[in-house]
């Protein structure tokens, strides 16, 4: 785990850079003429079904087929949980919504609450232990850009995707007081504000439904402290903590933890946390080498495939794929996520679902039937 931990710490620095890049992208996008707004909300003529509604039907049907208790001895479906942190980029939402639609997939987006604040209103955010208006990842840009994000989030919800929280200011180790040192009171203040930003956006048409969980910035946190705040805010799950191999979610102090798997990456001959920035650090030390994007995409896709096979032929634990809306190193890492989503979600006995979907499925199960699978050893990618 030492390797993973080092990777995480260094990854924090890259996250800040990536967030800055994402913001730069968002700003560029903001200078384009606004897209036609009305199309998504128009009534759908029966003769030519809206592809969005077709996707909603198919993704829901795929999940519904498994929303029942397993019979004793029956194999669970292989769940894959595509999850994205930050989710403030319009271009990435366009890509994810299109690919998820084709793949009959649902995904979970973890929203950084500061993206709902226009830059001009940044002082509405009071980061725990800091002056008002500070954020390691910037804010939402112009009012028009925030409104576009709201419309992206609405569209994501309409298609059955889930929105959780990536908290707000994204303060990682080295940027103190970082979330890894926060007390319960600080987590509470952070979540109170996240929900206040979401509530304020309701006036502009945003309805996230119930936010039931999240992923902490840079996967950091003192868990006893953080879990208490999650429980106080009605969360049912968290998906921040790394572990060795692919394992079933466990109950941690009243919060269902969807563990982030660390698995062997065949091309690198080493074990890496299956999170995009950790993969980047592992592949080339986090350098920007856009000319190698296709090569990196192949390495990462191969890692995802190997992890899927390990779970599907092993303990059948849900596979969590963590990613950001990034274009690191020419976009090779995001490209791998897209390619994997496009192929894996349509496989037999496979369901790409949200964290709350999988949570609801687990709650439907007879614990003794599921324990047969939960007691199996963590799934690992074998050495050749
Ligand atoms: Zn992040």
XYZ file of N, CA and C in Angstrom, residues 37-129:
279
model
N -30.891 25.425 -26.464
C -31.299 24.965 -25.139
C -32.561 24.109 -25.183
N -33.415 24.403 -26.120
C -34.774 23.872 -26.034
C -34.861 22.382 -26.384
N -33.927 21.913 -27.221
C -34.072 20.590 -27.818
C -34.391 19.491 -26.797
N -33.645 19.495 -25.678
C -33.776 18.397 -24.733
C -35.150 18.371 -24.064
N -35.796 19.519 -23.950
C -37.042 19.575 -23.182
C -38.282 19.425 -24.058
N -38.098 19.410 -25.362
C -39.267 19.357 -26.232
C -39.963 18.015 -26.150
N -41.287 17.999 -26.341
C -41.993 16.722 -26.349
C -41.496 15.836 -27.493
N -41.511 14.546 -27.250
C -40.957 13.614 -28.227
C -42.063 13.050 -29.113
N -41.953 13.232 -30.432
C -42.956 12.636 -31.304
C -42.858 11.113 -31.243
N -43.988 10.463 -31.238
C -44.006 9.007 -31.071
C -43.301 8.306 -32.233
N -43.423 8.871 -33.419
C -42.896 8.205 -34.607
C -41.368 8.114 -34.602
N -40.683 9.085 -33.996
C -39.218 9.040 -33.997
C -38.735 9.219 -32.560
N -38.590 8.114 -31.840
C -38.276 8.213 -30.422
C -36.955 8.951 -30.184
N -36.980 9.798 -29.199
C -35.790 10.518 -28.776
C -34.752 9.494 -28.312
N -33.539 9.555 -28.836
C -32.517 8.579 -28.395
C -32.272 8.631 -26.898
N -32.495 9.779 -26.285
C -32.331 9.884 -24.836
C -33.302 8.950 -24.135
N -34.564 8.999 -24.559
C -35.565 8.170 -23.881
C -35.328 6.691 -24.144
N -34.830 6.387 -25.318
C -34.474 5.000 -25.600
C -33.417 4.546 -24.603
N -32.436 5.411 -24.364
C -31.378 5.052 -23.415
C -31.937 4.866 -22.013
N -32.792 5.807 -21.594
C -33.375 5.701 -20.256
C -34.057 4.352 -20.113
N -34.842 3.977 -21.128
C -35.550 2.704 -21.088
C -34.585 1.530 -20.994
N -33.565 1.557 -21.843
C -32.682 0.380 -21.913
C -31.810 0.246 -20.677
N -31.282 1.383 -20.188
C -30.452 1.310 -18.980
C -31.301 0.842 -17.810
N -32.538 1.352 -17.727
C -33.422 0.966 -16.624
C -33.805 -0.506 -16.747
N -34.086 -0.941 -17.970
C -34.500 -2.332 -18.157
C -33.362 -3.288 -17.802
N -32.160 -2.904 -18.169
C -30.995 -3.736 -17.873
C -30.837 -3.927 -16.368
N -31.024 -2.839 -15.640
C -30.923 -2.907 -14.189
C -32.117 -3.651 -13.593
N -33.313 -3.296 -14.069
C -34.539 -3.879 -13.493
C -34.532 -5.400 -13.561
N -33.919 -5.927 -14.619
C -33.894 -7.384 -14.770
C -33.196 -8.060 -13.585
N -32.357 -7.288 -12.870
C -31.624 -7.865 -11.736
C -32.131 -7.372 -10.387
N -33.139 -6.527 -10.384
C -33.592 -5.955 -9.109
C -34.531 -6.925 -8.402
N -33.940 -8.006 -7.937
C -34.666 -9.054 -7.221
C -33.622 -9.816 -6.398
N -34.083 -10.535 -5.402
C -33.124 -11.336 -4.629
C -32.562 -12.472 -5.484
N -31.281 -12.723 -5.345
C -30.683 -13.868 -6.023
C -31.221 -15.156 -5.408
N -31.336 -16.170 -6.242
C -31.644 -17.495 -5.696
C -30.358 -18.054 -5.076
N -30.492 -18.924 -4.084
C -29.283 -19.534 -3.505
C -28.430 -20.172 -4.598
N -27.140 -19.851 -4.596
C -26.234 -20.417 -5.586
C -26.166 -19.647 -6.893
N -27.072 -18.683 -7.088
C -27.065 -17.910 -8.333
C -25.928 -16.881 -8.325
N -25.345 -16.671 -9.508
C -24.272 -15.675 -9.623
C -24.843 -14.262 -9.617
N -24.240 -13.342 -8.877
C -24.663 -11.944 -8.980
C -24.294 -11.388 -10.349
N -25.003 -10.359 -10.798
C -24.537 -9.678 -12.008
C -23.181 -9.055 -11.721
N -22.390 -8.835 -12.763
C -21.138 -8.101 -12.556
C -21.449 -6.614 -12.716
N -21.528 -5.911 -11.586
C -21.753 -4.461 -11.643
C -20.448 -3.737 -11.942
N -20.533 -2.699 -12.788
C -19.404 -1.798 -13.010
C -19.896 -0.395 -12.701
N -19.171 0.296 -11.812
C -19.585 1.626 -11.369
C -18.644 2.682 -11.937
N -19.011 3.217 -13.079
C -18.237 4.331 -13.633
C -18.569 5.574 -12.821
N -17.526 6.243 -12.351
C -17.773 7.404 -11.503
C -16.756 8.495 -11.829
N -17.251 9.716 -11.857
C -16.446 10.852 -12.308
C -16.450 11.943 -11.245
N -15.271 12.484 -10.957
C -15.144 13.500 -9.904
C -15.068 14.901 -10.508
N -15.734 15.839 -9.832
C -15.699 17.235 -10.276
C -16.886 17.552 -11.151
N -16.944 16.901 -12.290
C -18.014 16.947 -13.295
C -18.475 18.364 -13.643
N -17.502 19.264 -13.856
C -17.864 20.637 -14.212
C -17.652 20.971 -15.668
N -17.313 20.004 -16.497
C -16.971 20.318 -17.884
C -18.084 19.903 -18.851
N -18.564 20.866 -19.597
C -19.644 20.611 -20.547
C -19.230 19.594 -21.613
N -18.012 19.765 -22.126
C -17.575 18.834 -23.186
C -17.552 17.394 -22.709
N -17.109 17.202 -21.475
C -17.073 15.834 -20.947
C -18.471 15.294 -20.702
N -19.373 16.138 -20.223
C -20.751 15.664 -20.059
C -21.323 15.218 -21.401
N -21.051 15.993 -22.440
C -21.556 15.601 -23.767
C -21.055 14.216 -24.151
N -19.768 13.980 -23.912
C -19.178 12.684 -24.266
C -19.766 11.557 -23.414
N -19.783 11.788 -22.103
C -20.240 10.732 -21.193
C -21.703 10.385 -21.459
N -22.538 11.403 -21.651
C -23.956 11.129 -21.877
C -24.150 10.347 -23.175
N -23.381 10.695 -24.186
C -23.527 9.986 -25.460
C -23.065 8.535 -25.338
N -21.921 8.330 -24.728
C -21.377 6.968 -24.650
C -22.192 6.112 -23.697
N -22.586 6.686 -22.563
C -23.420 5.933 -21.624
C -24.739 5.555 -22.298
N -25.272 6.455 -23.109
C -26.515 6.152 -23.806
C -26.360 4.942 -24.714
N -25.299 4.946 -25.498
C -25.080 3.830 -26.416
C -24.804 2.533 -25.657
N -24.201 2.663 -24.477
C -23.794 1.475 -23.716
C -24.864 1.008 -22.732
N -26.025 1.659 -22.723
C -27.103 1.320 -21.778
C -26.584 1.359 -20.348
N -25.808 2.390 -20.068
C -25.129 2.499 -18.772
C -25.668 3.670 -17.971
N -25.598 3.518 -16.662
C -25.768 4.651 -15.759
C -24.445 4.884 -15.055
N -24.158 6.142 -14.771
C -22.899 6.485 -14.110
C -23.206 7.374 -12.900
N -22.178 7.556 -12.063
C -22.306 8.481 -10.939
C -21.320 9.633 -11.133
N -21.834 10.848 -11.055
C -20.981 12.039 -11.123
C -20.882 12.659 -9.737
N -19.658 12.914 -9.293
C -19.460 13.546 -7.983
C -19.122 15.016 -8.204
N -20.078 15.841 -7.861
C -20.013 17.263 -8.191
C -19.232 18.057 -7.149
N -18.294 18.881 -7.616
C -17.662 19.865 -6.730
C -18.614 21.052 -6.617
N -19.097 21.291 -5.380
C -20.151 22.287 -5.186
C -19.766 23.689 -5.628
N -18.467 24.006 -5.583
C -18.030 25.360 -5.976
C -18.312 25.640 -7.450
N -18.501 24.591 -8.242
C -18.804 24.825 -9.662
C -20.208 25.392 -9.864
N -21.013 25.368 -8.798
C -22.348 25.975 -8.897
C -22.316 27.460 -8.552
N -21.127 27.950 -8.139
C -20.991 29.377 -7.815
C -20.288 30.096 -8.950
N -20.906 31.142 -9.502
C -20.164 31.957 -10.462
C -18.944 32.576 -9.767
N -17.883 32.810 -10.525
C -16.666 33.393 -9.942
C -16.987 34.641 -9.127
N -17.913 35.436 -9.626
C -18.226 36.711 -8.976
C -18.856 36.510 -7.597
N -19.342 35.292 -7.348
C -20.004 35.026 -6.054
C -19.173 34.102 -5.174
N -17.872 34.033 -5.454
C -17.022 33.056 -4.771
C -17.011 33.241 -3.253
N -17.242 34.447 -2.793
C -17.179 34.673 -1.345
C -18.377 34.088 -0.594
N -19.322 33.545 -1.330
C -20.391 32.789 -0.664
C -19.851 31.498 -0.051
N -18.682 31.054 -0.525
C -18.089 29.822 0.015
C -17.107 30.166 1.131
N -17.350 29.586 2.298
C -16.474 29.771 3.456
C -15.793 28.445 3.748
N -14.618 28.196 3.156
C -13.956 26.902 3.359
C -13.580 26.739 4.830
N -13.768 25.539 5.366
C -13.398 25.313 6.764
C -11.947 25.713 7.022
N -11.746 26.587 7.993
C -10.390 26.983 8.388
C -9.705 27.950 7.444
